[in-house]
Short mmCIF file of C-alpha atoms in Angstrom, two decimals:
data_model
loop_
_atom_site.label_atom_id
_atom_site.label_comp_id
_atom_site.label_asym_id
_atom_site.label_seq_id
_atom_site.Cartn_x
_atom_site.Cartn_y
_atom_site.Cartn_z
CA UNK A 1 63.75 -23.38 -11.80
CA UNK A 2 67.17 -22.06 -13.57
CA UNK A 3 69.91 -20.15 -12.41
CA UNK A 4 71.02 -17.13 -14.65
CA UNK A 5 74.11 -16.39 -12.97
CA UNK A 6 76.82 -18.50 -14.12
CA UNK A 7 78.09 -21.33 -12.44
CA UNK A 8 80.96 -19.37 -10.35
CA UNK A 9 78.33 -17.62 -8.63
CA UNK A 10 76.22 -20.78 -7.93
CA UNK A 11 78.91 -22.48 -6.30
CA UNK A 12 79.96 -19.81 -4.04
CA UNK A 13 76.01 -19.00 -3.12
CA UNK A 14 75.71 -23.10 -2.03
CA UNK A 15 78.58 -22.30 0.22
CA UNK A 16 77.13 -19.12 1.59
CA UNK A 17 73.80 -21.39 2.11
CA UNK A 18 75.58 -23.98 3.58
CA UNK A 19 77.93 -22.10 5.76
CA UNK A 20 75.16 -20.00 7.43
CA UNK A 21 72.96 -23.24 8.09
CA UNK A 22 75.90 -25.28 9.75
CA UNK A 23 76.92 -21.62 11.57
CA UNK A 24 73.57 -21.83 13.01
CA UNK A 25 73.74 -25.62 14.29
CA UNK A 26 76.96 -24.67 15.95
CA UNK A 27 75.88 -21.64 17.42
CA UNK A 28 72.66 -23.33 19.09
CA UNK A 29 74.93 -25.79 20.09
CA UNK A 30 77.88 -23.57 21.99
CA UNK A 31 75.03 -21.71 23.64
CA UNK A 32 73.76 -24.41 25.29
CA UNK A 33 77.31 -24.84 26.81
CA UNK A 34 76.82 -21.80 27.48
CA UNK A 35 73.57 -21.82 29.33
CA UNK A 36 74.59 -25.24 30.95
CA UNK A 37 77.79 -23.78 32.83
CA UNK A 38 75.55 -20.70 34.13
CA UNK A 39 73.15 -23.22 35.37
CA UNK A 40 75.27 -25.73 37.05
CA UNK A 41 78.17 -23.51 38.49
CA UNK A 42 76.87 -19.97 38.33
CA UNK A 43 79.93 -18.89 40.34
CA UNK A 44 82.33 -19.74 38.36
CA UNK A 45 80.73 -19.32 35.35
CA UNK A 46 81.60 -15.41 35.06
CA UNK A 47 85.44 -16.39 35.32
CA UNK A 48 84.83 -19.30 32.42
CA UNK A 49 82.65 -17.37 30.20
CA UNK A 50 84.49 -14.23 29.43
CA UNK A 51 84.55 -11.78 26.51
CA UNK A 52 87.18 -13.74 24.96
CA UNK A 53 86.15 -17.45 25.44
CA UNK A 54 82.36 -16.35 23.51
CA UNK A 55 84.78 -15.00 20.80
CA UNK A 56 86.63 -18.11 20.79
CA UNK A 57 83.78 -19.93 20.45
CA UNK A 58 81.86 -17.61 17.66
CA UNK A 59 84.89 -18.01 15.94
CA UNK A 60 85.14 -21.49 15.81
CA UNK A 61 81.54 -21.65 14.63
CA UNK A 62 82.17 -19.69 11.71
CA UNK A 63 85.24 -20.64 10.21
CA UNK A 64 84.74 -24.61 10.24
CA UNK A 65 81.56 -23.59 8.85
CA UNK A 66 82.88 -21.50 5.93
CA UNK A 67 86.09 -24.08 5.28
CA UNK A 68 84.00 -27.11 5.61
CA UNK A 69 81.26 -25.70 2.69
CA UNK A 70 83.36 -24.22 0.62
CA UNK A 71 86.23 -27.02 0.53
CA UNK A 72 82.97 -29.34 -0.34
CA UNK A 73 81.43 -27.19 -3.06
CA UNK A 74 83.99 -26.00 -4.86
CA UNK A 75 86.04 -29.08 -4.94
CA UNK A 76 83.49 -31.03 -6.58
CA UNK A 77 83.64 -33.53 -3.90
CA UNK A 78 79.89 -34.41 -3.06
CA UNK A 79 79.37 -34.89 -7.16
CA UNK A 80 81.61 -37.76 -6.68
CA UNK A 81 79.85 -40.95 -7.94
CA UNK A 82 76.91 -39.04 -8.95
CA UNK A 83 77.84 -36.89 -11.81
CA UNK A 84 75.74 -38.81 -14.28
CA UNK A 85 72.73 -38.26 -12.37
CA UNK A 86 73.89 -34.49 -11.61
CA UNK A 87 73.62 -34.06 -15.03
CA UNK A 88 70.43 -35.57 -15.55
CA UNK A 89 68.30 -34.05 -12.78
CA UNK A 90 70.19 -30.39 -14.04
CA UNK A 91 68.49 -27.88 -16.59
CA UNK A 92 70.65 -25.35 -18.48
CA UNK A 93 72.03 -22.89 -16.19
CA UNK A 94 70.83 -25.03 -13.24
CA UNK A 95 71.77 -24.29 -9.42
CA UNK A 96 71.33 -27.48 -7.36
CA UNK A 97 73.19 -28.64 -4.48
CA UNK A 98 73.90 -32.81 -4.69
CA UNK A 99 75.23 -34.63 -1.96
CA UNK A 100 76.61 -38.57 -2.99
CA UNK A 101 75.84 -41.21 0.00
CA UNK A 102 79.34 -40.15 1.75
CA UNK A 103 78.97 -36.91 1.95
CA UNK A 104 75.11 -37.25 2.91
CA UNK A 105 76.24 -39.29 6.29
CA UNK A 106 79.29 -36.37 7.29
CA UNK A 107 76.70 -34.19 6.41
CA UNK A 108 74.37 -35.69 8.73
CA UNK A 109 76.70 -36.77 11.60
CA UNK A 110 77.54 -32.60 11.57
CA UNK A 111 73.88 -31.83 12.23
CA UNK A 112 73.16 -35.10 14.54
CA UNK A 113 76.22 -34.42 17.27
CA UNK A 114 75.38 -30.81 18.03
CA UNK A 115 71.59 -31.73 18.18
CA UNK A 116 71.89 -34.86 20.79
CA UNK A 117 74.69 -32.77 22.19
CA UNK A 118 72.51 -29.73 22.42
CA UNK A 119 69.97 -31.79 23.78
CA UNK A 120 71.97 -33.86 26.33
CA UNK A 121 73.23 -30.31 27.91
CA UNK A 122 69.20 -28.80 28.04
CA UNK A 123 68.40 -32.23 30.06
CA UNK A 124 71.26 -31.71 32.62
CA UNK A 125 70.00 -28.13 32.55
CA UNK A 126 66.29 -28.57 33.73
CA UNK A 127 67.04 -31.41 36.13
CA UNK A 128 69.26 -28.92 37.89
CA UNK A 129 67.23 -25.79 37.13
CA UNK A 130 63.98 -28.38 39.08
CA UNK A 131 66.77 -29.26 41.83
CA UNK A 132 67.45 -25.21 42.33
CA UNK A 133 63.86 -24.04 42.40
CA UNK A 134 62.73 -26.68 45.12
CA UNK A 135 65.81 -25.72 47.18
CA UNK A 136 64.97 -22.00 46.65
CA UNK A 137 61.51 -22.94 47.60
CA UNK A 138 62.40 -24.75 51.13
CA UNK A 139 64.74 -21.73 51.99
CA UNK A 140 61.85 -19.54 51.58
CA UNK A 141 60.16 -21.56 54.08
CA UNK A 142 62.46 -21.14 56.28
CA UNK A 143 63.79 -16.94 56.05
CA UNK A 144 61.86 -13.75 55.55
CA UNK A 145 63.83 -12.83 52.33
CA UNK A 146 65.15 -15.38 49.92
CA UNK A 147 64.95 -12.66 47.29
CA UNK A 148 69.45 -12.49 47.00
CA UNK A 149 71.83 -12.22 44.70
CA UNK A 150 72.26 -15.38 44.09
CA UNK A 151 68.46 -16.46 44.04
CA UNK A 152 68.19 -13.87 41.52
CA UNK A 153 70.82 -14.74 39.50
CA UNK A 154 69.59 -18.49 39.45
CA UNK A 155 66.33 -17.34 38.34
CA UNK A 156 67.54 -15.10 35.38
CA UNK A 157 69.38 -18.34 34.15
CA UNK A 158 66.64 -20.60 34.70
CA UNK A 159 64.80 -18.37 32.47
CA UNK A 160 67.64 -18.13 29.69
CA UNK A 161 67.64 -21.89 29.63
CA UNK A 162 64.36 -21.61 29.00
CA UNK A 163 64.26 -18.98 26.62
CA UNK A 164 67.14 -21.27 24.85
CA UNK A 165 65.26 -24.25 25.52
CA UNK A 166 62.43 -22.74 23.13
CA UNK A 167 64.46 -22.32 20.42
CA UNK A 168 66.00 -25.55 20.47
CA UNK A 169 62.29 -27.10 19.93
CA UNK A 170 61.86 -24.66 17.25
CA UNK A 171 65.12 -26.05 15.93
CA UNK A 172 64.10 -28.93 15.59
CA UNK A 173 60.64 -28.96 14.52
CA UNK A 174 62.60 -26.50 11.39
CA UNK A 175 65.30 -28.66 10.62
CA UNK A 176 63.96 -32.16 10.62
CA UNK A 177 61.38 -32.40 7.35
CA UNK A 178 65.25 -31.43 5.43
CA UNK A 179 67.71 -33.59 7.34
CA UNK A 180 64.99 -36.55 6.35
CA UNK A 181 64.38 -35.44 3.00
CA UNK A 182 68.10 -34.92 2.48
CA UNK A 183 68.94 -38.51 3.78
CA UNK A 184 66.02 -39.95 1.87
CA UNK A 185 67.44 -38.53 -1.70
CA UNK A 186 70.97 -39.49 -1.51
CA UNK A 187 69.63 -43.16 -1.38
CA UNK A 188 66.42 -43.20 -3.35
CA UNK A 189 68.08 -41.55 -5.99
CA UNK A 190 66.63 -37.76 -5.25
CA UNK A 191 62.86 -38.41 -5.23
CA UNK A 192 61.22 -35.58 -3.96
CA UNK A 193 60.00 -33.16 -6.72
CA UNK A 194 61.81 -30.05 -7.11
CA UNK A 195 59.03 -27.79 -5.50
CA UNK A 196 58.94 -29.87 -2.66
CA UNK A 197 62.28 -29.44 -2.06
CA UNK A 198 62.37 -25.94 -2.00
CA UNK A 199 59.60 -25.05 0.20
CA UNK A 200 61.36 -27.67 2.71
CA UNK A 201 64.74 -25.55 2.04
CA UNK A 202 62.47 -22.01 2.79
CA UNK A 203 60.95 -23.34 5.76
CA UNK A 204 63.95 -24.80 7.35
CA UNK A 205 65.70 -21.00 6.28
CA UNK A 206 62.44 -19.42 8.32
CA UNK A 207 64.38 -20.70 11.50
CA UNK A 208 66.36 -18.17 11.73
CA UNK A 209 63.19 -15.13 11.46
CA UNK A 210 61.68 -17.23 14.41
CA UNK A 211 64.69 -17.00 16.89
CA UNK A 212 64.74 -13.03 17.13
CA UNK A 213 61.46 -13.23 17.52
CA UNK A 214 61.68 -16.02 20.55
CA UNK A 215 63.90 -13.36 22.41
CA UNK A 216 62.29 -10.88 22.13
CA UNK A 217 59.06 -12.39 23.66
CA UNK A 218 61.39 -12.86 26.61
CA UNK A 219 63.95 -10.24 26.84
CA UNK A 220 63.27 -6.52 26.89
CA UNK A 221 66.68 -5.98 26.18
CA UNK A 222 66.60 -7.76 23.19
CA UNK A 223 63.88 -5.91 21.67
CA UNK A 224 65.49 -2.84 22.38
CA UNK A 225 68.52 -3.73 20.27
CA UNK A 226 66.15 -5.23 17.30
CA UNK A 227 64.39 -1.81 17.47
CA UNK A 228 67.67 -0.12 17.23
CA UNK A 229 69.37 -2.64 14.61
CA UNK A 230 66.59 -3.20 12.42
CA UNK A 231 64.11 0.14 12.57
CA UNK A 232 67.15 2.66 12.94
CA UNK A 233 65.51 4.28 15.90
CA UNK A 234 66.54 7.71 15.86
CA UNK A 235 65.92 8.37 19.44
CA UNK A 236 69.63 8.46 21.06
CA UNK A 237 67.55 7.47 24.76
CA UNK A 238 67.44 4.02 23.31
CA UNK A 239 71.32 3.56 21.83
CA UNK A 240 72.40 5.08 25.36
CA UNK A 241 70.64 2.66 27.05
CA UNK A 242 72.20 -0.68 24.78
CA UNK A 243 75.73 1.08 24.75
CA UNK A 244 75.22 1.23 28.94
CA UNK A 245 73.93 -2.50 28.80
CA UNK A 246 77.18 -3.89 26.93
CA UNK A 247 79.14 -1.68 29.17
CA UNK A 248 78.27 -3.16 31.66
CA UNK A 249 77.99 -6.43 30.60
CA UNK A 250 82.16 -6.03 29.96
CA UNK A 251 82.43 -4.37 33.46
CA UNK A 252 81.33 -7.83 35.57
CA UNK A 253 82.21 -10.52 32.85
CA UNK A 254 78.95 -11.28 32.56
CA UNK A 255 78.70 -11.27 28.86
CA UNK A 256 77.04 -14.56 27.94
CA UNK A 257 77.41 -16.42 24.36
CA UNK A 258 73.43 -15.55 24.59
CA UNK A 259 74.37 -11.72 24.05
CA UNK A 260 76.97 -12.20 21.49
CA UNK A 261 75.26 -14.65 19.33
CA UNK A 262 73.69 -13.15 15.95
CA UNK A 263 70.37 -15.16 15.23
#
């Protein structure tokens, strides 16, 4: 297929495709941080994981995201090397995003340390969340009511680790046909057939449908907000109700990466 508009446009459209893939990475990534400190050390994790520190954090995310893709696209260095071939795998008017062999492995190194990072954090996370729900278990053994704050607490992070945990496998399952097909075409010379290609490109893009839906399985809350954000409820009960949630959400410092994060 050919692109129609211009070659300005194409450039800054692989750098909007790129940003918001690498944006997502990070983002699953800084979340489990997130979910690990509320797991391990859920008493100090209000004081750590303030209003400010998720901003920091979203922030980050973002703008290495946008630099890094743009400063690679538009500089013309991931053509280096392969410019002959660029041109001969290119129709008129063409629109394709070619990586050479160097930029392939930074490329791949940026996806590979937030996953085994992301998936070094979830391990720590359901060893303790195992160690927590035996130890809530014996104390129930022993007292009438184990139903506390702080039982309750652990149990609402337990399930946001999860909930989290869910989406990382979906992650995954998404984002691996591309990395390999990716990896495979920067040293084989870019073998897979154009259509292939893009239906791995769609399906790794259908990630991010399937996280909203993963929270709102879980999280009434969440599907409150989607009903608001995406269906323009009109009924004011239900924007009361999410304007009450975030304030008090800001009120205890209890506002979580999770709740900040835009899927």
């Amino acid at each position: 297929m050919c692109w129609y508009f211009g070659e300005t446009f194409c450039r800054f459209h692989s750098s909007l495709e790129l940003s918001f893939c690498y944006s997502s990475i990070f983002h699953l990534c800084f979340i489990s941080v997130d979910c690990y400190v509320a797991v391990t050390d859920p008493l100090i994790y209000p004081l750590k994981c303030t209003v400010p520190v998720s901003g920091m954090f979203i922030a980050v995310a973002w703008t290495f995201s946008i630099l890094y893709s743009f400063s690679v696209v538009f500089t013309g260095a991931k053509d280096k090397g392969i410019h002959e071939l660029v041109i001969a795998l290119s129709c008129v008017g063409s629109c394709q995003i070619l990586f050479n062999k160097t930029w392939v492995i930074l490329s791949t190194l940026l996806y590979l340390i937030p996953f085994f990072t992301t998936i070094a954090l979830y391990s720590k996370i359901f060893a303790v969340a195992k160690q927590q729900a035996r130890m809530i278990e014996m104390m129930s053994n022993n007292t009438q009511s184990s139903d506390t704050y702080s039982d309750r607490v652990s149990r609402r992070e337990r399930k946001a680790a999860k909930t989290t945990g869910i989406a990382v496998i979906a992650f995954v399952i998404f984002w691996s046909p591309y990395s390999i097909i990716v990896i495979t075409d920067a040293f084989f010379n870019f073998i897979t057939p154009p259509l292939v290609f893009d239906i791995v490109v769609w399906f790794t893009y259908s990630n991010s449908a399937i996280n909203p839906l993963i929270y709102s399985v879980f999280y009434p809350w969440f599907r409150r907000a989607m009903k608001v954000i995406v269906l323009l409820h009109p009924y004011g009960m239900d924007i009361i109700i999410l304007i009450q949630w975030i304030r008090k959400l800001n009120f205890k410092g209890r506002w979580t990466f999770n709740s900040l994060r835009l899927l």
